Short mmCIF file of N, CA and C and ligand atoms in Angstrom, two decimals:
data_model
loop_
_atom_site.label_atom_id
_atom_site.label_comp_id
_atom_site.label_asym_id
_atom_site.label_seq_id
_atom_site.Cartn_x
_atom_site.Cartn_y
_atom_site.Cartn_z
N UNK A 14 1.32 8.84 19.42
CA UNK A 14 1.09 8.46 18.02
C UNK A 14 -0.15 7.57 17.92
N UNK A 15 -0.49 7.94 16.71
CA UNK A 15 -2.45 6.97 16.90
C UNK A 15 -2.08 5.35 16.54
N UNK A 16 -2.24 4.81 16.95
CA UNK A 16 -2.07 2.98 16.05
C UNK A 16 -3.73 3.27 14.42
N UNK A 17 -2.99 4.13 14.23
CA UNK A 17 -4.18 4.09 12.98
C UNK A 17 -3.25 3.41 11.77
N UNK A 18 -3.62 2.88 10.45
CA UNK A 18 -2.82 2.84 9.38
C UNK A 18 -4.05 2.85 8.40
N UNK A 19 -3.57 3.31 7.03
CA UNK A 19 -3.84 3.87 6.01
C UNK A 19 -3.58 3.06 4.98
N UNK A 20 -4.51 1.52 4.28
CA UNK A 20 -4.29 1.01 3.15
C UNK A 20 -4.64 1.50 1.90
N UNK A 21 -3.67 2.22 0.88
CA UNK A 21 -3.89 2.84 0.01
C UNK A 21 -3.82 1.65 -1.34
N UNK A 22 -4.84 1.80 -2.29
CA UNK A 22 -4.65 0.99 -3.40
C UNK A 22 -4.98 2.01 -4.47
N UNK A 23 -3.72 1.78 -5.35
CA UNK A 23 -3.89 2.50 -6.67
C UNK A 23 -4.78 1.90 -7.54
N UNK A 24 -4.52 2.04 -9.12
CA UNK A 24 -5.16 2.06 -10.44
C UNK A 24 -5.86 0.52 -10.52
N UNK A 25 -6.44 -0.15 -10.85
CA UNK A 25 -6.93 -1.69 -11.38
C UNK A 25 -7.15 -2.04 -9.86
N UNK A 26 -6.76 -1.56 -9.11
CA UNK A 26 -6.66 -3.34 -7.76
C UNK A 26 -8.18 -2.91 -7.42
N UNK A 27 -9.11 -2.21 -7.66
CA UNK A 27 -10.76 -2.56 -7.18
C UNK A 27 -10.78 -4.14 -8.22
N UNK A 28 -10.27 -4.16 -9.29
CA UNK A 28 -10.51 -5.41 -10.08
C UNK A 28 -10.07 -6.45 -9.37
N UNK A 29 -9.23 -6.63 -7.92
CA UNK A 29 -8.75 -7.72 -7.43
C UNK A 29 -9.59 -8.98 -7.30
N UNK A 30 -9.51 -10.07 -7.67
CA UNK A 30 -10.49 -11.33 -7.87
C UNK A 30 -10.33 -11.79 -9.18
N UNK A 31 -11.13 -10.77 -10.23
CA UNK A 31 -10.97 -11.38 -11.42
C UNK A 31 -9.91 -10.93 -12.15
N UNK A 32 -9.01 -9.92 -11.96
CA UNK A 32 -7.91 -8.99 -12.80
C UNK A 32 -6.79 -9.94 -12.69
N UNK A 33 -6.70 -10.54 -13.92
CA UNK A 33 -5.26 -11.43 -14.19
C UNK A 33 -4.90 -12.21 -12.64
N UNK A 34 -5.88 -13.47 -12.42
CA UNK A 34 -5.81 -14.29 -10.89
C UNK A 34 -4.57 -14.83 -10.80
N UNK A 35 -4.09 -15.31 -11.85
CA UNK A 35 -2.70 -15.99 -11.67
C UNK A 35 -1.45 -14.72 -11.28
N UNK A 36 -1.74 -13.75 -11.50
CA UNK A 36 -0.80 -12.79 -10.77
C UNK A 36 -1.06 -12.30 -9.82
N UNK A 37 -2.48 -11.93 -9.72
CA UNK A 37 -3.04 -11.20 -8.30
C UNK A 37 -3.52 -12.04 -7.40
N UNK A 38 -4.09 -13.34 -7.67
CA UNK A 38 -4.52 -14.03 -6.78
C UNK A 38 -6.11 -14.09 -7.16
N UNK A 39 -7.04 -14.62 -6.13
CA UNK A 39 -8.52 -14.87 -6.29
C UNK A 39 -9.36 -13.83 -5.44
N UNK A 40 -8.56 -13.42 -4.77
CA UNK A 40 -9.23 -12.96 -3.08
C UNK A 40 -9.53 -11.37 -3.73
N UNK A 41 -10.63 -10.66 -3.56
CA UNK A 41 -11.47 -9.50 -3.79
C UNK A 41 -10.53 -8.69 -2.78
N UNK A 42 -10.31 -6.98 -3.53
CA UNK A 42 -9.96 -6.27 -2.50
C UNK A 42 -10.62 -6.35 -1.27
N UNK A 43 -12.29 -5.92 -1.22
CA UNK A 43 -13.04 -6.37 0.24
C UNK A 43 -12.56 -7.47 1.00
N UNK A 44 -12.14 -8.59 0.34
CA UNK A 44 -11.62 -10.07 0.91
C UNK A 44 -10.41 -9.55 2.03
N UNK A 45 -9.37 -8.70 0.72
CA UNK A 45 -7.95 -8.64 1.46
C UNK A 45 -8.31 -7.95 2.35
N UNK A 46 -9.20 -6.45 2.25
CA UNK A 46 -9.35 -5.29 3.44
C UNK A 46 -9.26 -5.87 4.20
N UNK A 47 -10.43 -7.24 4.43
CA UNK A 47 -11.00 -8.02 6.03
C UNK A 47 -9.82 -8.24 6.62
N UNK A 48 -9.18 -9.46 5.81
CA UNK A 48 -7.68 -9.88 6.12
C UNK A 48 -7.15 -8.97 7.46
N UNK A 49 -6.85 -8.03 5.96
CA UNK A 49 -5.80 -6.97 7.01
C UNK A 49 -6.19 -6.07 7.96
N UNK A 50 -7.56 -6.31 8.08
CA UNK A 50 -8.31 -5.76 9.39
C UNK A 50 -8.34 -6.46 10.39
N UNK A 51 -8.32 -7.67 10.00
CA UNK A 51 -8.51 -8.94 11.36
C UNK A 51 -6.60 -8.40 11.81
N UNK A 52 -6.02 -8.81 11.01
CA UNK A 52 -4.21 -9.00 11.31
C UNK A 52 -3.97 -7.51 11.83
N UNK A 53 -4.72 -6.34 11.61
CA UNK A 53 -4.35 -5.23 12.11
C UNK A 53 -4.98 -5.04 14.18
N UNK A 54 -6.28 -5.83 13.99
CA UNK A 54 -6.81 -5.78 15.71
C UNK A 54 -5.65 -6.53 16.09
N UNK A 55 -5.72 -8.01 15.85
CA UNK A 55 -4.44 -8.60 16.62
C UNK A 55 -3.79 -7.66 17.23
N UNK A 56 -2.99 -6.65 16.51
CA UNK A 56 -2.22 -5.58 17.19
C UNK A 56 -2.43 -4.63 17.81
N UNK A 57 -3.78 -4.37 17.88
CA UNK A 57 -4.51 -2.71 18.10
C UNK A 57 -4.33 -2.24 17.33
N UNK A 58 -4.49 -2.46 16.38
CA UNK A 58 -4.50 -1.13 15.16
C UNK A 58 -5.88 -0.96 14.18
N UNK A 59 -5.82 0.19 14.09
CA UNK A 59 -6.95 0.01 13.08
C UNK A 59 -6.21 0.25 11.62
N UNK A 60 -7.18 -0.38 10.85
CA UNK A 60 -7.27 -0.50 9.44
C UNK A 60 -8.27 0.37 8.69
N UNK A 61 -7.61 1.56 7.82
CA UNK A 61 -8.55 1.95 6.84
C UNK A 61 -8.32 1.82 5.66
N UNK A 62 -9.18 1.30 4.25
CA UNK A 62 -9.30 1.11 3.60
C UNK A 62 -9.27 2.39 2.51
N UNK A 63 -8.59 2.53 1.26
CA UNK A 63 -8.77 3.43 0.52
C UNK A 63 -8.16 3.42 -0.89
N UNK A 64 -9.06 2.90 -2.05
CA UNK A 64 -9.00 2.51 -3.43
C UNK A 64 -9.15 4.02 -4.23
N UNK A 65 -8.47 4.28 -5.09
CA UNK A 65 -8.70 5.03 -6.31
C UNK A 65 -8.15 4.68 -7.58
N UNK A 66 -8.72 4.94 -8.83
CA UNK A 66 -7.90 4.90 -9.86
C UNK A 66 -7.37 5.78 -10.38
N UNK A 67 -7.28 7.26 -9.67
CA UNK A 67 -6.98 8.42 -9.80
C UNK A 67 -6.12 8.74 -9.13
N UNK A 68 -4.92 9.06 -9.57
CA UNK A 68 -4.17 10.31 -9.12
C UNK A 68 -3.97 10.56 -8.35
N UNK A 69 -5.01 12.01 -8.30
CA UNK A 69 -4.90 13.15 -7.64
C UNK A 69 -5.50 12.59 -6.17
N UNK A 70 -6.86 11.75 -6.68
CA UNK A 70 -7.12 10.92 -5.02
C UNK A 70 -6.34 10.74 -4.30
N UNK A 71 -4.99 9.83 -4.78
CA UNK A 71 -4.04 8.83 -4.21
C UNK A 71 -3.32 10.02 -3.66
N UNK A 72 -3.24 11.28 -4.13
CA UNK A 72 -2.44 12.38 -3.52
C UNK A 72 -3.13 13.21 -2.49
N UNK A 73 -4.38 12.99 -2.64
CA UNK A 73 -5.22 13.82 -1.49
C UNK A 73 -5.39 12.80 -0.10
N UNK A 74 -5.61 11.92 -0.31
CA UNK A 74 -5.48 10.11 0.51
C UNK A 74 -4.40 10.22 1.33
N UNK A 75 -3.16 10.99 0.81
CA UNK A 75 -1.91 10.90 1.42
C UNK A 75 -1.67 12.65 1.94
N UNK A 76 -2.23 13.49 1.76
CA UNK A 76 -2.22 14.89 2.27
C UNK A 76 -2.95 14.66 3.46
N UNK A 77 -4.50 13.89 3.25
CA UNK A 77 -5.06 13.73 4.92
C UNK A 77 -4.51 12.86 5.66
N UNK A 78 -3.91 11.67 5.28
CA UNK A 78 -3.75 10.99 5.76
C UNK A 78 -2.73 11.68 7.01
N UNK A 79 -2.07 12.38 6.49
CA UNK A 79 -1.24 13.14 7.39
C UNK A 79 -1.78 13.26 8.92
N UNK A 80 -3.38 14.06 9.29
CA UNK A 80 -3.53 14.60 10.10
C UNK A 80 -4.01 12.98 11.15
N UNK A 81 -3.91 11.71 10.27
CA UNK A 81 -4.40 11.22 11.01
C UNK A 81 -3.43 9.95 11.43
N UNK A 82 -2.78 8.97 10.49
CA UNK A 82 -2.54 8.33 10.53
C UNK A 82 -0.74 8.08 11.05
N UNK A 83 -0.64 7.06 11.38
CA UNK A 83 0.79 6.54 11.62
C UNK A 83 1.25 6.22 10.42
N UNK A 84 1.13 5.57 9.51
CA UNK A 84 1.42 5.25 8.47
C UNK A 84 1.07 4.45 7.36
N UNK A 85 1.11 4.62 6.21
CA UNK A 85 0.56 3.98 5.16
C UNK A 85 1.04 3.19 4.57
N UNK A 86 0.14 1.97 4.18
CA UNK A 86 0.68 0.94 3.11
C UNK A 86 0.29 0.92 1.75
N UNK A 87 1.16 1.02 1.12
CA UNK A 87 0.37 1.57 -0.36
C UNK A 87 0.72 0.86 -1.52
N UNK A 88 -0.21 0.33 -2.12
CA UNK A 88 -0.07 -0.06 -3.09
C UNK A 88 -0.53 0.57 -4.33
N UNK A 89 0.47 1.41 -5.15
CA UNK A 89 0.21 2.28 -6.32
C UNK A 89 0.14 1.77 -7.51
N UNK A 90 0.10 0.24 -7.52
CA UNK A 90 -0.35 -0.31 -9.03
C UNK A 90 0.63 0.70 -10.03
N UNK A 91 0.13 0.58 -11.08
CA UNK A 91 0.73 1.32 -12.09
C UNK A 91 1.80 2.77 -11.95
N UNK A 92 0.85 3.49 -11.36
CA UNK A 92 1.02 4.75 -10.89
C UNK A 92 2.64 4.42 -9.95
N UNK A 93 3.27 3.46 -9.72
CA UNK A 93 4.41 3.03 -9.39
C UNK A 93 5.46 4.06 -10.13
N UNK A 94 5.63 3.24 -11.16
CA UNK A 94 6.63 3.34 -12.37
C UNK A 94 6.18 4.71 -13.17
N UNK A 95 5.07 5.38 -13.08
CA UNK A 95 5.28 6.63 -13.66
C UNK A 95 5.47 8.13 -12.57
N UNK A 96 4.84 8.13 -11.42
CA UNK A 96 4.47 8.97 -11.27
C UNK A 96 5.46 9.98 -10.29
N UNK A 97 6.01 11.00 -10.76
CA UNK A 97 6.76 11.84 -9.66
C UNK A 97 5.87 12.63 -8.35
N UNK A 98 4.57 12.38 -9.21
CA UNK A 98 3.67 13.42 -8.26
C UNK A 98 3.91 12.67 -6.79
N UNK A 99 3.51 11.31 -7.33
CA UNK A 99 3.24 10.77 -5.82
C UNK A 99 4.11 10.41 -5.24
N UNK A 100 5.49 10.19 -5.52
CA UNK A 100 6.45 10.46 -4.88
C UNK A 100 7.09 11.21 -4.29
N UNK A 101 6.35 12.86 -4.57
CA UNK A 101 6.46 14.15 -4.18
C UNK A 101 5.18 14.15 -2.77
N UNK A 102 3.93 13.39 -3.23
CA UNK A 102 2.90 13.53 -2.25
C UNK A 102 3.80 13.08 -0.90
N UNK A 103 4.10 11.76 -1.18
CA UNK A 103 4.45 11.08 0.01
C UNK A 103 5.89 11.39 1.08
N UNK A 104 6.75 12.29 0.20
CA UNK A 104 7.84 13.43 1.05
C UNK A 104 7.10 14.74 1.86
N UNK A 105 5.76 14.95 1.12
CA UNK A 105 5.37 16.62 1.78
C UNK A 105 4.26 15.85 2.68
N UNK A 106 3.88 14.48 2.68
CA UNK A 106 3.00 14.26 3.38
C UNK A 106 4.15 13.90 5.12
N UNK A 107 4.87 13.38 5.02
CA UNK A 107 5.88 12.97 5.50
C UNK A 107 5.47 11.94 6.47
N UNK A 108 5.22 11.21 6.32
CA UNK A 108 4.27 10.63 6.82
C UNK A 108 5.12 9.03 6.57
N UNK A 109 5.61 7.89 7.41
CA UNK A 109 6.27 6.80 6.93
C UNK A 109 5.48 5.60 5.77
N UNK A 110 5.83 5.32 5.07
CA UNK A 110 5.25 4.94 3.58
C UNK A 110 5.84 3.51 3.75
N UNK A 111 4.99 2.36 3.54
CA UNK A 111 5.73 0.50 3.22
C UNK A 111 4.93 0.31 1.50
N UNK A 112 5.79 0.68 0.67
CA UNK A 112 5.46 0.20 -0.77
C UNK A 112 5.19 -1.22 -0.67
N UNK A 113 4.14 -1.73 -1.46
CA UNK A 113 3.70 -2.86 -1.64
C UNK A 113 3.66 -2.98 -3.02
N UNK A 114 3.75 -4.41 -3.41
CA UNK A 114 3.40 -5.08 -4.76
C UNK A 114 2.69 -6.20 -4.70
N UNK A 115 2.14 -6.64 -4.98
CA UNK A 115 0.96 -8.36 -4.73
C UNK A 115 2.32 -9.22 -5.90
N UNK A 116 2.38 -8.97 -6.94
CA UNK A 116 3.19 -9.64 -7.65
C UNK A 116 4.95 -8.96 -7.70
N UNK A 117 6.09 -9.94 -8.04
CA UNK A 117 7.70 -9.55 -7.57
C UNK A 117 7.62 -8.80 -9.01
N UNK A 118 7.88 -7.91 -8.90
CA UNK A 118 8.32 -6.22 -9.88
C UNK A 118 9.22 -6.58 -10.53
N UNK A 119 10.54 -6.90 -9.53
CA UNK A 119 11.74 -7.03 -10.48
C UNK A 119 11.52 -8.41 -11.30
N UNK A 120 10.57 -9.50 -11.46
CA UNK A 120 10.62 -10.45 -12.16
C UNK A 120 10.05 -10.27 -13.69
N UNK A 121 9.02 -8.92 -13.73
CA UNK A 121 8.26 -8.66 -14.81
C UNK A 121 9.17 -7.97 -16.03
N UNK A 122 8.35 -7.71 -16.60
CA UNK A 122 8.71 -6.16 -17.15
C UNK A 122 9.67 -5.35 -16.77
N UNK A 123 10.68 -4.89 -17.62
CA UNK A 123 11.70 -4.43 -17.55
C UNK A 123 11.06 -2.60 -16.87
N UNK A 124 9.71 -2.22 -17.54
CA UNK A 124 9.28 -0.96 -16.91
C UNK A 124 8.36 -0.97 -15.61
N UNK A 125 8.67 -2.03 -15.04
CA UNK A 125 7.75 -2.33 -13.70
C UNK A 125 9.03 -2.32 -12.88
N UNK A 126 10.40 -2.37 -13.25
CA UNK A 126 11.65 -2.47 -12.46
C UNK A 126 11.88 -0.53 -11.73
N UNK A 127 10.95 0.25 -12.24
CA UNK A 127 11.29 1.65 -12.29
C UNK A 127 10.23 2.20 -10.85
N UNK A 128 10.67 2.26 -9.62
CA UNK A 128 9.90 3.29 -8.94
C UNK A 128 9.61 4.15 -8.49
N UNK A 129 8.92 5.18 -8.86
CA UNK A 129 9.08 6.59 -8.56
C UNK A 129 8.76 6.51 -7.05
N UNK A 130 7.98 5.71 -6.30
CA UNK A 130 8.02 5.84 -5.03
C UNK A 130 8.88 5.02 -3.97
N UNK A 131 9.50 4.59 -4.30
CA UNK A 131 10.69 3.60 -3.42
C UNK A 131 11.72 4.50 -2.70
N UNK A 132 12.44 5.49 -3.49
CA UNK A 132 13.19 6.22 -2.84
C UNK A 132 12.65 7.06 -1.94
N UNK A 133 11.58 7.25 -1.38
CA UNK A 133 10.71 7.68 -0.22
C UNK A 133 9.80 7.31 0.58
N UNK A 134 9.75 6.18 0.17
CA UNK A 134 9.43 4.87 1.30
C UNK A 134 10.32 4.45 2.56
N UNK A 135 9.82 4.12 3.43
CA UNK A 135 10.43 3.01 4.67
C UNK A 135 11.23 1.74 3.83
N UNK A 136 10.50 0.86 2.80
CA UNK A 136 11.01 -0.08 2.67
C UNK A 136 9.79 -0.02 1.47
N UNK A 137 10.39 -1.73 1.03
CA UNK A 137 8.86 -2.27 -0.36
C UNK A 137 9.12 -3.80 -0.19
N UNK A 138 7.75 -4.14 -0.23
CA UNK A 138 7.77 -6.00 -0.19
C UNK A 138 7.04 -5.99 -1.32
N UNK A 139 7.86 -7.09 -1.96
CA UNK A 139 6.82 -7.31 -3.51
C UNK A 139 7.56 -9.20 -3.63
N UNK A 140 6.03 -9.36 -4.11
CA UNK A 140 6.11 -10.47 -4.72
C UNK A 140 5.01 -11.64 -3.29
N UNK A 141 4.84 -11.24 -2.82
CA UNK A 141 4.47 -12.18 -1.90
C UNK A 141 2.43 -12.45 -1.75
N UNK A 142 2.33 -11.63 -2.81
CA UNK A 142 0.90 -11.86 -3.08
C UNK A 142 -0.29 -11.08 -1.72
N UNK A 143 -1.44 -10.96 -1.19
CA UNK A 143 -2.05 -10.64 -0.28
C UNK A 143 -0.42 -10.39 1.24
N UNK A 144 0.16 -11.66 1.34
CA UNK A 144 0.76 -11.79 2.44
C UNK A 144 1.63 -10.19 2.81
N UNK A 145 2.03 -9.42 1.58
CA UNK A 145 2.82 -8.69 1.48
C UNK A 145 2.06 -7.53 2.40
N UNK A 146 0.78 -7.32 1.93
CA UNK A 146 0.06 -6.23 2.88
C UNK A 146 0.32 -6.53 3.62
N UNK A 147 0.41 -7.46 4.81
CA UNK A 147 0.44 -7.86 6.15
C UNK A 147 1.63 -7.64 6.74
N UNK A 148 2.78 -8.03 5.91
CA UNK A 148 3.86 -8.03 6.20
C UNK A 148 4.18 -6.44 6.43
N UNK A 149 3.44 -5.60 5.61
CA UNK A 149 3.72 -4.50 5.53
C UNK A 149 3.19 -3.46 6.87
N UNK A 150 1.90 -3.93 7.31
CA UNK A 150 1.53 -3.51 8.62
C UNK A 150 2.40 -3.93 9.54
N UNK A 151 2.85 -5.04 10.00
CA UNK A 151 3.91 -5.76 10.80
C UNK A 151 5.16 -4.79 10.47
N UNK A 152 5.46 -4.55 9.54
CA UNK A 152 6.59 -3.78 9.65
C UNK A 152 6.52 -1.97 10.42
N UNK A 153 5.26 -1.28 9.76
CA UNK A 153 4.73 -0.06 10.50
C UNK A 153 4.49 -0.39 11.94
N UNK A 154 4.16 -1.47 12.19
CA UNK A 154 3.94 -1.83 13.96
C UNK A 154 5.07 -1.64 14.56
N UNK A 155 6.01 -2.60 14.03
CA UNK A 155 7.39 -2.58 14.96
C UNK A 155 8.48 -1.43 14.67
N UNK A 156 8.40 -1.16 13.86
CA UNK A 156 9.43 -0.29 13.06
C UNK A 156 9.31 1.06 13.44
N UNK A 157 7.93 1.69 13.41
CA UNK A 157 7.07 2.83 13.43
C UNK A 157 6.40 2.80 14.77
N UNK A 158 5.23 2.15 14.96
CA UNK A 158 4.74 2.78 16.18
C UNK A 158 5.07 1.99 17.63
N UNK A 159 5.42 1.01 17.42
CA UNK A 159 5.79 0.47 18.59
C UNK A 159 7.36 1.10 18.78
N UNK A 160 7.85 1.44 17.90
CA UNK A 160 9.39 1.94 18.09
C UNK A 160 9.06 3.12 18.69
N UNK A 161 8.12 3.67 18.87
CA UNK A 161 7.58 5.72 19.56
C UNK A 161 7.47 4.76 20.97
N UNK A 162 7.13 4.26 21.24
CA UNK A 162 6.63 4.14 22.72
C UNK A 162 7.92 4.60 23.32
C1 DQA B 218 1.29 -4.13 -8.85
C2 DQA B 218 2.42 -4.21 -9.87
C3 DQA B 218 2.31 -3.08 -10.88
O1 DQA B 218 3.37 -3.16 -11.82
C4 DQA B 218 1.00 -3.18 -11.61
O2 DQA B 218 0.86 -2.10 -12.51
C5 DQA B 218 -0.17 -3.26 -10.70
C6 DQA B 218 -0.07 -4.09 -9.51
C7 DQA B 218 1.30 -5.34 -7.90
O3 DQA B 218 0.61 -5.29 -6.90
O4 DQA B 218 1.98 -6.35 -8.19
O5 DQA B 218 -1.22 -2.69 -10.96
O6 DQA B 218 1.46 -2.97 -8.07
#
């Protein structure tokens, strides 16, 4: 199995820095990538980076991702709470999935409580701001590829 992983970011998070700071925080997606690139060598792993506000991207992102990766951390922003597609991507991709949220879901909005991708995920950490990506590689490490050895 490759120690590769696959950070997927949905709809708004290129806005990370200035997009509503008191929920997302200050730190620039580029900021977090680094982050979770430094916290991914620690382990041997590599880190790839991959933003869309589209869709069909986030579904093609997760069709290749297939041929390459161990598993993805994804954060689908919006595209959460509506989308069956990508909850369909991420069963035919089959590929192990750690849902992420930067801000806690169930504290918001009663339609941010709804996820079309949870029931085909590994797991989901929300609420823990940047830390949650990390947590979320740490979990694909031990869970996923260190569990193949
Ligand atoms: C989000 C939560 C979603 O409800 C929202 O639409 C986002 C970001 C988060 O990281 O907290 O765009 O996924």
């Amino acid at each position: 199995m490759s120690r590769k992983i696959l950070v997927l970011n949905g709809p708004n998070l290129n806005l990370l820095g200035t997009r509503e700071p008191e929920t997302y925080g200050s730190q620039t997606l580029d900021e977090l990538l680094a982050e979770i690139t430094r916290h991914g060598e620690k382990q041997q792993v590599e880190i790839t980076g991959f933003q869309s506000n589209s869709e069909g991207d986030l579904i093609d992102a997760l069709h290749e991702a297939r041929t390459w990766a161990a598993g993805v951390v994804f954060n689908a922003g919006a595209y959460t709470h509506t989308s069956v597609a990508l909850g369909d991507a991420i069963t035919a991709a089959q590929l192990p999935v750690v849902e992420v949220h930067m801000s806690n879901v169930a504290a918001r909005e009663t339609f941010r409580h709804t996820s079309y991708i949870a029931p085909v995920c590994l797991g989901t950490i929300t609420g823990f701001g940047a830390t949650g990506y990390l947590l979320a590689v740490d979990a694909l490490v031990r869970n996923v590829i260190d569990a193949a050895k």
